[in-house]
XYZ file of C-alpha atoms in Angstrom:
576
model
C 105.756 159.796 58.565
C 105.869 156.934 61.046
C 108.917 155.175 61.644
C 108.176 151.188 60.912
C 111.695 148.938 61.505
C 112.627 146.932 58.592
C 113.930 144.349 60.257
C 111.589 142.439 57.777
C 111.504 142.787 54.125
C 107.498 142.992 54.004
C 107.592 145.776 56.346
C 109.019 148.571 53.567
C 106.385 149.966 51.562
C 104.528 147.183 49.204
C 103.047 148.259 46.043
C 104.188 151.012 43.101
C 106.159 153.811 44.859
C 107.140 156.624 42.820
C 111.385 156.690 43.319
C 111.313 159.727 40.731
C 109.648 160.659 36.976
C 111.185 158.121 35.492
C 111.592 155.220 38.037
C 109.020 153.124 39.953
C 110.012 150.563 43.069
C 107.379 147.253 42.414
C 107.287 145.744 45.593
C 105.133 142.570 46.216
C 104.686 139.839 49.036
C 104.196 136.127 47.172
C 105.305 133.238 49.348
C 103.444 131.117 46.797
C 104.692 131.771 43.946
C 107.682 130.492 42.176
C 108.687 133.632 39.524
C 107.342 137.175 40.205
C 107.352 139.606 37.239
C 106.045 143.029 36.654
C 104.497 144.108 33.339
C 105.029 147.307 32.289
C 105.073 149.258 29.215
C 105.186 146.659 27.087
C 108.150 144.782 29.014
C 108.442 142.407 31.722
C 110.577 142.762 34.565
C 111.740 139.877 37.124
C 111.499 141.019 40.876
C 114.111 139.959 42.638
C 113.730 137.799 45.712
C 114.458 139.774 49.061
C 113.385 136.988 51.116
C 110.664 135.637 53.348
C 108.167 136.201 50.122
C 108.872 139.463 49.111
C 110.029 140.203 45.910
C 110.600 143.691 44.272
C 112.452 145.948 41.452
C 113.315 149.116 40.279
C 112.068 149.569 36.774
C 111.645 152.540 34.191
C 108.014 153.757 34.594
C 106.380 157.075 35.999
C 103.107 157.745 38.125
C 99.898 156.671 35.384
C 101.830 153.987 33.716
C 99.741 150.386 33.951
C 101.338 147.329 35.075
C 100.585 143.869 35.956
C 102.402 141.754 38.432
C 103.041 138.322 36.895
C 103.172 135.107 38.915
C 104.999 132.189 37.314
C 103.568 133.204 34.005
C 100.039 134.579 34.906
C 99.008 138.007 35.602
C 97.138 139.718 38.272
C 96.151 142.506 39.905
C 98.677 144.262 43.074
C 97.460 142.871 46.521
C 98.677 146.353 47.202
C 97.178 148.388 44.006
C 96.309 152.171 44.708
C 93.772 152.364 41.496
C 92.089 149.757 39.185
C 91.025 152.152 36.780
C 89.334 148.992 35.042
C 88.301 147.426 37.954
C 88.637 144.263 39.998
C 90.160 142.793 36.402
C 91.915 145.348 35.208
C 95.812 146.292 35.754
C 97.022 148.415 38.501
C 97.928 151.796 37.946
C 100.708 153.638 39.458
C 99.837 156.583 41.683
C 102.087 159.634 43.412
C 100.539 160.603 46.267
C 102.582 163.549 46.247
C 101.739 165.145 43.313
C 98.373 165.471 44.114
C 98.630 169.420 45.039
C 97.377 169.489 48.376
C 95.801 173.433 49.982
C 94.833 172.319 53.484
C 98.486 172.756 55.251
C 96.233 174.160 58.200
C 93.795 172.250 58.552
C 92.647 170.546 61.842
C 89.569 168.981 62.216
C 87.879 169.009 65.314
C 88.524 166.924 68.125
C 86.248 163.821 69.235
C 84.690 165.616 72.426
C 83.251 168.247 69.531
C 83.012 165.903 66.629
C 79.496 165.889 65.223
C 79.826 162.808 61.977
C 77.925 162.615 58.891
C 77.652 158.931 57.081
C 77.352 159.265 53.601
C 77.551 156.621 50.636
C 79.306 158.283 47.779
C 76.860 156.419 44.871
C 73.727 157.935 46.389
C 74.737 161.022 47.801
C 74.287 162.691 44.863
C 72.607 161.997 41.252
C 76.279 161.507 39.357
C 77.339 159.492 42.167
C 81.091 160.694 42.193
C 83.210 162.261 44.852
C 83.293 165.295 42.672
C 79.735 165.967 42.883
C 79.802 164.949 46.857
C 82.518 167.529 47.174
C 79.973 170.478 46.174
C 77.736 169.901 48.903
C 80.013 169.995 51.814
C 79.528 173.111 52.431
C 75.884 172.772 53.606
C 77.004 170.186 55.541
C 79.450 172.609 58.048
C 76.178 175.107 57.844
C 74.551 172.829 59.540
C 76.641 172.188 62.589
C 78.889 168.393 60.893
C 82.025 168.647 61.603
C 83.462 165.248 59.776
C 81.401 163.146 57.111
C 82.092 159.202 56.840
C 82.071 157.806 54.043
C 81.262 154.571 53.514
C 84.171 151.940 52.038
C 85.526 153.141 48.892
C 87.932 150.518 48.619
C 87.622 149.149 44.656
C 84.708 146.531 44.801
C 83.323 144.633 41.993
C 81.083 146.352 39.824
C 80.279 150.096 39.216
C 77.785 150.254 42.482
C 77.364 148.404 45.947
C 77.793 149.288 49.589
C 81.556 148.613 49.298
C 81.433 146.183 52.162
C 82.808 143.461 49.599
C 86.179 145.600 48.645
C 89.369 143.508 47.616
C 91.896 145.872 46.864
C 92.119 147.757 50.021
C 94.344 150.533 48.641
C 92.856 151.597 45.954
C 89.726 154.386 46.020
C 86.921 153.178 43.951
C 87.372 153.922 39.865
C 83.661 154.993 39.819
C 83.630 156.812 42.516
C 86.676 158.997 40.946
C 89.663 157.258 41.735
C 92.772 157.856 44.113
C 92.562 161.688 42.240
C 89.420 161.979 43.020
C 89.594 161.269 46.693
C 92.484 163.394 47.232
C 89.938 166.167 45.838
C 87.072 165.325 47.967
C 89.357 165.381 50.677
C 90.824 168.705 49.899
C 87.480 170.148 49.758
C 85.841 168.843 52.913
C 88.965 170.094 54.706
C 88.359 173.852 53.015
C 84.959 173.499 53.873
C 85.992 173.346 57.696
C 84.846 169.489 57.911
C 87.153 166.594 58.484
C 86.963 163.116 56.570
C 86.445 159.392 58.093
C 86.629 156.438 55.867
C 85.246 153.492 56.708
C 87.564 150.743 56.151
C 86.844 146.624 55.643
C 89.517 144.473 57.297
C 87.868 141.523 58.471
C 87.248 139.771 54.994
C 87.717 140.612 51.004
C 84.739 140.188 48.610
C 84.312 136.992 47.325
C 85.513 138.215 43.852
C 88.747 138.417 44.689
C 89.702 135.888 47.097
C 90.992 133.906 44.500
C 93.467 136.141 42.779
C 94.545 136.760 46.485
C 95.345 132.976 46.972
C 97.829 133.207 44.056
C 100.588 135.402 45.967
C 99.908 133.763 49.621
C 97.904 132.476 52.765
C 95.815 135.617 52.787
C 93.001 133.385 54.672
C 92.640 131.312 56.947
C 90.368 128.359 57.562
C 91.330 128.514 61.385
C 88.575 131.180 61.563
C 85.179 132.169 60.475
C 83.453 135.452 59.322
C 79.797 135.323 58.097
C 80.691 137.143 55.149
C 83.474 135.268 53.359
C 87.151 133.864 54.292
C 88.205 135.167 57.554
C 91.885 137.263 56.827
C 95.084 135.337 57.897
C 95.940 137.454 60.960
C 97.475 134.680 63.294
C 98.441 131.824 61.409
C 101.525 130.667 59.274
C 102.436 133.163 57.045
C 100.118 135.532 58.680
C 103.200 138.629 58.340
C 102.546 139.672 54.938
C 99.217 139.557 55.358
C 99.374 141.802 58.445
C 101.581 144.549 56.812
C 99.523 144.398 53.358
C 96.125 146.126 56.151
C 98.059 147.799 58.282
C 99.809 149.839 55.125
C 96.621 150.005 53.970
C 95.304 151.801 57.166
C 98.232 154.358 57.428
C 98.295 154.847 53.751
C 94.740 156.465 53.261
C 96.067 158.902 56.755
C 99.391 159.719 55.210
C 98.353 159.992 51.791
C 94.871 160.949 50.978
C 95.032 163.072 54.645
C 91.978 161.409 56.305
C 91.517 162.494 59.728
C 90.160 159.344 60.888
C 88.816 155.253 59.852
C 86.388 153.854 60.831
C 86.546 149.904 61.235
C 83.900 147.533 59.880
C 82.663 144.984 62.453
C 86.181 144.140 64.200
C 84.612 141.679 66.247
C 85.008 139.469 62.977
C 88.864 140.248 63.025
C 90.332 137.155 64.704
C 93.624 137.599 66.282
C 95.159 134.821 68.928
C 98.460 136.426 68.405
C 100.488 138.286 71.324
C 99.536 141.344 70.084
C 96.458 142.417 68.438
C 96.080 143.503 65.068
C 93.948 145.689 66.032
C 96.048 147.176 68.838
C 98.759 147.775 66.046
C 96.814 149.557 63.311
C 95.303 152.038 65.805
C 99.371 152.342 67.262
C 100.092 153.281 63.751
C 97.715 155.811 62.609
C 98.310 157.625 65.611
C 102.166 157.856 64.933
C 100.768 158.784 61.233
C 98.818 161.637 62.766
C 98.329 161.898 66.466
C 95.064 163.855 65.776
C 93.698 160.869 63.748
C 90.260 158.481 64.948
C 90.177 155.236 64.731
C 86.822 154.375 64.934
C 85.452 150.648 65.451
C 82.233 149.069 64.701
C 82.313 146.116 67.659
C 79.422 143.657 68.324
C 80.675 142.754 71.253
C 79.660 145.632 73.722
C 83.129 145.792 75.016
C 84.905 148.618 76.509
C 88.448 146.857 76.036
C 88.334 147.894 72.238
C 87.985 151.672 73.422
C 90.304 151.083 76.521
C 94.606 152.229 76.206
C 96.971 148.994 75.686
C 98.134 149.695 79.279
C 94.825 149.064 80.478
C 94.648 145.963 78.313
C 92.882 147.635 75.451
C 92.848 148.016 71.546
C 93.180 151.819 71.958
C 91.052 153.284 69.648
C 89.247 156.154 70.165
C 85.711 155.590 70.086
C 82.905 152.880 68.829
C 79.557 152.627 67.829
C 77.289 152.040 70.094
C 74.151 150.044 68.480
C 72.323 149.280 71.829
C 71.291 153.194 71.922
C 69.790 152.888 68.286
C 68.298 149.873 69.423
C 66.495 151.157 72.388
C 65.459 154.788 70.724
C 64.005 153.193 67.654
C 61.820 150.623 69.682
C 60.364 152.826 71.765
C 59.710 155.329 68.905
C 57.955 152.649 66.273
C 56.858 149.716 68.810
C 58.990 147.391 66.295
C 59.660 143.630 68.322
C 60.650 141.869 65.480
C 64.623 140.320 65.345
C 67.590 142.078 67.159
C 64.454 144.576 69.017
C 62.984 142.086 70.555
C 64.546 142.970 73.932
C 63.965 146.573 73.169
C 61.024 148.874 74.161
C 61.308 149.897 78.226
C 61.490 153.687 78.832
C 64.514 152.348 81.722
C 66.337 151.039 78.936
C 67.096 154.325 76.950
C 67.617 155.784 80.494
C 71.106 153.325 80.665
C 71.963 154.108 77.658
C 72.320 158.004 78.581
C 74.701 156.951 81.364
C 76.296 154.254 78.842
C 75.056 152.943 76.158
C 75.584 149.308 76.622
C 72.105 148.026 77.304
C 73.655 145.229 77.708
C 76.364 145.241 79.826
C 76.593 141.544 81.631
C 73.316 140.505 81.735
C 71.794 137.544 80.436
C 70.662 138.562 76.126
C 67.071 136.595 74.897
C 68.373 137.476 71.786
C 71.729 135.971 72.026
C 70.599 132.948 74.092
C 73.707 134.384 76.569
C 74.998 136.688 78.989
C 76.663 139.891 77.022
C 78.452 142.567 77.114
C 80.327 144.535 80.027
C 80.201 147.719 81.762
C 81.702 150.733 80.468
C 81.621 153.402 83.037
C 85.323 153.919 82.810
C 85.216 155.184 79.225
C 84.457 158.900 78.744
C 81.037 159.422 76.979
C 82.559 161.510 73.114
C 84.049 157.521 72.522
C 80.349 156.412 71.708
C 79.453 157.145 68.500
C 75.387 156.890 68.750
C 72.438 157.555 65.985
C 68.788 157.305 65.073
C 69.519 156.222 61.761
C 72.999 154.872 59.758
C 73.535 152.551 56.201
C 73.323 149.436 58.753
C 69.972 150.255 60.564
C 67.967 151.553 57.407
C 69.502 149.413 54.784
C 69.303 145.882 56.579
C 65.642 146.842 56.578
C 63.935 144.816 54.089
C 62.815 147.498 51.998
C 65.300 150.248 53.021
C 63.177 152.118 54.877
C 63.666 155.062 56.882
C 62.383 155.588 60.553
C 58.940 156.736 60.406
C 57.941 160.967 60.072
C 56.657 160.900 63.436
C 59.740 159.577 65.527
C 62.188 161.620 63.711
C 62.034 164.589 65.643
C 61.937 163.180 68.799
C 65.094 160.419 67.280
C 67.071 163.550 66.483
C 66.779 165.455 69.791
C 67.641 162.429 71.652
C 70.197 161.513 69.673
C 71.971 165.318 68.745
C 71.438 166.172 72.757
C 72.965 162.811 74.146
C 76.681 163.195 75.881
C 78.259 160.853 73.632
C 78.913 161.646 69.539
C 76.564 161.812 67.154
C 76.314 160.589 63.888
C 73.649 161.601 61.462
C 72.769 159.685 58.099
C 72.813 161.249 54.925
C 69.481 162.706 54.329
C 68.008 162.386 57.718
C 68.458 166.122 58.790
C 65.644 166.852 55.643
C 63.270 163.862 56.269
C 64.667 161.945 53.165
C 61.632 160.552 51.314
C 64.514 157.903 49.517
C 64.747 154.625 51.122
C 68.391 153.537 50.970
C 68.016 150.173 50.387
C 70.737 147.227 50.024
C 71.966 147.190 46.090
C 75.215 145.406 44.578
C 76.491 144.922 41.122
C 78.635 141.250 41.680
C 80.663 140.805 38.249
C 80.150 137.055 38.898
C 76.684 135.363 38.398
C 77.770 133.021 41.202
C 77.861 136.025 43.947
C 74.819 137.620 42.646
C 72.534 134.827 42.584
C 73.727 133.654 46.218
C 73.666 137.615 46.945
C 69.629 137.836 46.145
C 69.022 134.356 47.792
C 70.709 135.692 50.847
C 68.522 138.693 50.829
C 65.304 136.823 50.570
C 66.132 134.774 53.729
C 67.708 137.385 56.199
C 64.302 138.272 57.008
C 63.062 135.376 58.003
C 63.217 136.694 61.858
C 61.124 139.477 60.862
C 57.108 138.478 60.405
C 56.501 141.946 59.370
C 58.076 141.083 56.241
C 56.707 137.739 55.621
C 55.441 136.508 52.291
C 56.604 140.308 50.330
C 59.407 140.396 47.689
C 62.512 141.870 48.745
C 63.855 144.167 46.399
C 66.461 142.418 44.002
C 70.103 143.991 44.899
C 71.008 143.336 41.798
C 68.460 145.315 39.691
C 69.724 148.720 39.348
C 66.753 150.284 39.879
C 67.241 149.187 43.297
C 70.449 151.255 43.446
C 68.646 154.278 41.403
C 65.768 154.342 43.946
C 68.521 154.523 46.770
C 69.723 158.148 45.330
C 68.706 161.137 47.818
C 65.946 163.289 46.172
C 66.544 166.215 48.631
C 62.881 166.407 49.071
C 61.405 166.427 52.790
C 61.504 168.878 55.223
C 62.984 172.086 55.487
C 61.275 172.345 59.422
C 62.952 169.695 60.171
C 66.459 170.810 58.769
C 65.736 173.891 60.732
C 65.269 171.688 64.050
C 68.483 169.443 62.877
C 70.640 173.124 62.841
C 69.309 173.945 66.150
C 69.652 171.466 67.819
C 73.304 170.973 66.962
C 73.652 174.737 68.163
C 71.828 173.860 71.316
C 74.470 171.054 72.175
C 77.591 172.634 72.204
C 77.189 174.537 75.296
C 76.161 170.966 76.795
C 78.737 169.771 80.024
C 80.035 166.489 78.974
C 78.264 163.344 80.827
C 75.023 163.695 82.759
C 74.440 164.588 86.066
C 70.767 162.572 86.688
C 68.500 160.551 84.570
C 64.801 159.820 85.895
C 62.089 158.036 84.031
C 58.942 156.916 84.627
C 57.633 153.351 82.464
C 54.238 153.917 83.204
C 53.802 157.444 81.429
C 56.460 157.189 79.326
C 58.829 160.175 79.978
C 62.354 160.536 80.856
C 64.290 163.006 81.943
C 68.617 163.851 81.905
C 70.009 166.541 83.478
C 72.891 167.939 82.051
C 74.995 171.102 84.374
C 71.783 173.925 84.063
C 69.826 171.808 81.403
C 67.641 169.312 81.423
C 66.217 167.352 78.546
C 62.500 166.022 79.013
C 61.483 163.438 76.414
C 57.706 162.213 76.658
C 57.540 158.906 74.297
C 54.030 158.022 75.108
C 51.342 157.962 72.306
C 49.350 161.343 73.937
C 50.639 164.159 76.149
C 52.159 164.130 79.100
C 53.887 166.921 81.649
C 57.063 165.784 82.260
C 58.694 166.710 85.768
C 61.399 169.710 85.420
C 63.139 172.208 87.961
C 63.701 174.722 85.084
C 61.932 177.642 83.780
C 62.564 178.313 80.174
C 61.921 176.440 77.111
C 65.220 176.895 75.002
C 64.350 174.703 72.616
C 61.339 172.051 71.684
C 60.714 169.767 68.954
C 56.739 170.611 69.197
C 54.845 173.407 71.392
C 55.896 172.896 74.978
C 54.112 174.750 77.857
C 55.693 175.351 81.399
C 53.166 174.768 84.250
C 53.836 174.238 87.666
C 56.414 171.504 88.309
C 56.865 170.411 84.883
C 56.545 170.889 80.842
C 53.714 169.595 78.624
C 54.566 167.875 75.551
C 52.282 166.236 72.918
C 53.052 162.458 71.716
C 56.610 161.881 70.860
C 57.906 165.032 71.953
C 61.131 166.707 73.433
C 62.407 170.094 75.390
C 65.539 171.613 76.259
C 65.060 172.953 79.433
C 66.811 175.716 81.095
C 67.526 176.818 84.660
């Protein structure tokens, strides 16, 4: 366990901890509040004060015992609450990590350079919708060639179903989903399965839901900064401390105790620190002395290499990002789609960067943005870009959650699977899904989901394609139901998935040359003795090559002198 100096009181462990079977230590940080109490079985309990906010108590009560904290005579919810069996509403329930009978002492999951990451939603994945029921189909998932699946936040959020982007207690796994128990399972199971487990983590707001109940124990927020998704988190301001410790225990909790091998970090370019040191540069400091082995993986909109650069260097130090300019340029040269954030997409040259790096934009001046953006990243190794044809963001901000069309996916997935950086698949792509995974919530307040459907209906606006048609309602559950994979498509292209994945590992890392030509639409990497030849024109073309042998193709390929001839929206692993 990492060593964290108490030189401050909020910097011991804040929530229910488990001192033995019959005594529990109630910690709590509440600056604002005058009386702290905790409710438990039956009686109340005063905390007392330890200073600077933090209040706390040794009480008789055991692991699965309920409690509320009180605040000067009104109960909540623990900021710091590892299961809301009820929900966002309901009392906290005491957890012991360590009793949850762990098998995987020796497990390791592989490292980033061989990491090959599966997104999945835990509501969808499967028709029950429950960790449990994800946990039986692991398996197929290290047949295939994954190596870690991500799933998407599980943090409680209001509501039985939603993305779980719009979590408020940040500690506790999501009571539908199977609770803290049921994590600890899933966990378990991926890690006997041979795959390793990322969770994607929200620290850069709280869903509106709970903001409120927040506000009672402190300055959780901040009005000094903005987020376009609610209350930006108090990371820099007066009382920021508490605030701080409450996400970073939060981070190194779901390493330590649930054994993830890794988080991933929703948009941290909306996590506003003007402190001396980041936030950011801390949690990633932390899970590492939690587990050296650990990711920390960032989603950044800011095309910056400082996030995936060491502290010395000036740097956040995590360990890779996603990398949405490669999605960006694939997927518009695939479809022909203009509309919104493609608009600068669509040049054959374009997806050519992007094998070197993939920040398309890297400096240069963005239509899009109305700006110069982004900066170079040639210093960064290529495994600390997470890239992908498809993920929850790029099929589920589509208006109707559709997925990219039959006749770019096998061209997506062989540029994608056979790039030097990491790739990430999304659940159901490897079959040809025939689901849409479309955006679906279930807000507990009428407030959030009528502003939550408005919302919808005007995102689009930037899109004509979408103009004048009704956006499905996120709050009809039929929108969620329709988002469940069917597990009908393609077993071909399953097949192509598995060998493709085979084909990559005896890649060399980086690439050695990248041609292309605009006007007939083919591009070629070389990578050590192989070469991949990608023709994304509408009709054949022969695509230059100094190989011989077809390893692999996603359609018939024929050698002929000088080159390899591929139909429309085609691809070949070629061999010297």
């Amino acid at each position: 366990m990492a060593r964290v100096a108490e030189e401050y009181p909020w910097e011991r462990p804040l929530g229910a901890s488990v001192v033995d079977d019959a005594l529990v230590e109630f910690r709590t940080w509440a600056p604002a509040a005058q009386r702290v109490a905790v409710r438990v079985r039956g009686a109340e309990h005063e905390l007392a004060d330890e200073g600077l906010g933090v209040r706390s108590a040794r009480v008789p009560a055991s692991a699965g015992d309920d409690y509320w904290l009180v605040l000067d005579g009104k109960r909540f919810p623990d900021p710091a609450s590892r299961w809301q069996p009820e929900g966002l509403r309901g009392p906290s329930r005491v957890v012991d990590p360590g009793s949850f009978g762990w098998t995987d002492r020796r497990f390791r999951a592989a490292p980033l350079r061989d990491a090959v990451l599966y997104e999945l939603h835990v509501g969808t994945f499967t028709a029950d919708g429950t960790l449990e029921a994800a946990a039986a189909r692991l398996p197929a998932l290290a047949e295939l060639g994954v190596t870690h699946v991500e799933l998407m936040p599980i943090a409680e959020f209001p509501g039985h179903h939603g993305w779980g982007y719009d979590g408020v207690y940040l500690s506790a796994a999501h009571s539908a989903y199977g609770g803290p128990d049921g994590l600890a399972r899933f966990v378990d199971a991926a890690h006997d399965a041979g795959l390793g487990v990322i969770l994607d983590v929200v620290y850069n707001h709280v869903g509106a839901s709970g903001v409120k109940a927040l506000e009672v124990f402190g300055p959780f927020f901040t009005d000094r900064h903005e987020t376009p998704w609610g209350k930006a988190v108090n990371y820099d301001g007066e009382g920021s401390d508490g605030v701080r410790e409450w996400v970073l225990q939060s981070a190194t909790g779901w390493v330590r105790d649930f054994h993830v091998d890794g988080l991933r970090l929703d948009a941290i370019h909306a996590i506003h620190d003007d402190g001396a040191r980041h936030v950011l540069t801390e949690l990633a400091d932390r899970v590492h002395a939690e587990n050296r082995r650990a990711l920390v993986i960032a989603e950044s909109g800011l095309n910056d290499p400082k996030v995936i650069r060491p502290p010395r260097q000036g740097g956040y130090g995590h360990d890779g990002a996603w990398a949405d300019d490669f999605h960006h340029a694939l997927r518009a040269l695939l479809t022909g789609e203009r509309s919104g954030w493609y608009e600068e997409f669509g040049q054959v040259a374009q997806l050519a960067k992007a094998f070197h790096r993939p920040h398309v934009h890297d400096g240069g001046y963005s239509s899009f943005r109305g700006r110069r953006f982004g900066a170079r990243a040639d210093d960064r190794a290529p495994e600390q870009f997470v890239v992908f044809a498809q993920n929850h963001d790029q099929v589920g901000n589509r208006a109707f959650g559709d997925r990219l069309p039959a006749r770019a996916r096998p061209l997506a997935a062989f540029c994608t699977l056979l790039a030097p950086f990491t790739p990430m698949l999304f659940m159901g792509e490897e079959h040809g899904e025939r689901a849409p995974f479309q955006f679906f919530s279930d807000h507990i307040d009428k407030r959030m989901a009528d502003a939550t459907r408005e919302g919808r209906r005007q995102e689009f606006a930037a899109f004509a394609e979408f103009a004048g048609e009704e956006v499905p309602d996120p709050q009809d559950p039929a929108t969620f139901e329709r988002s469940k994979l069917t597990r009908r498509g393609s077993m071909k292209l399953r097949a192509l998935y598995a060998a493709l994945l085979r084909a990559r590992r005896p890649l060399p890392p980086g690439v050695d040359t990248i041609e292309f030509s605009e006007d007939d639409g083919w591009l070629r990497v070389r990578r050590g003795a192989f070469e991949l030849a990608c023709n994304f024109a509408a009709g054949p073309r022969t695509v230059p090559v100094e190989g011989r042998t077809v390893a692999l193709a996603t359609h018939s390929a024929t050698m002929g002198h000088g080159g390899v001839r591929l139909p429309a929206r085609a691809g070949a692993l070629i061999e010297r």
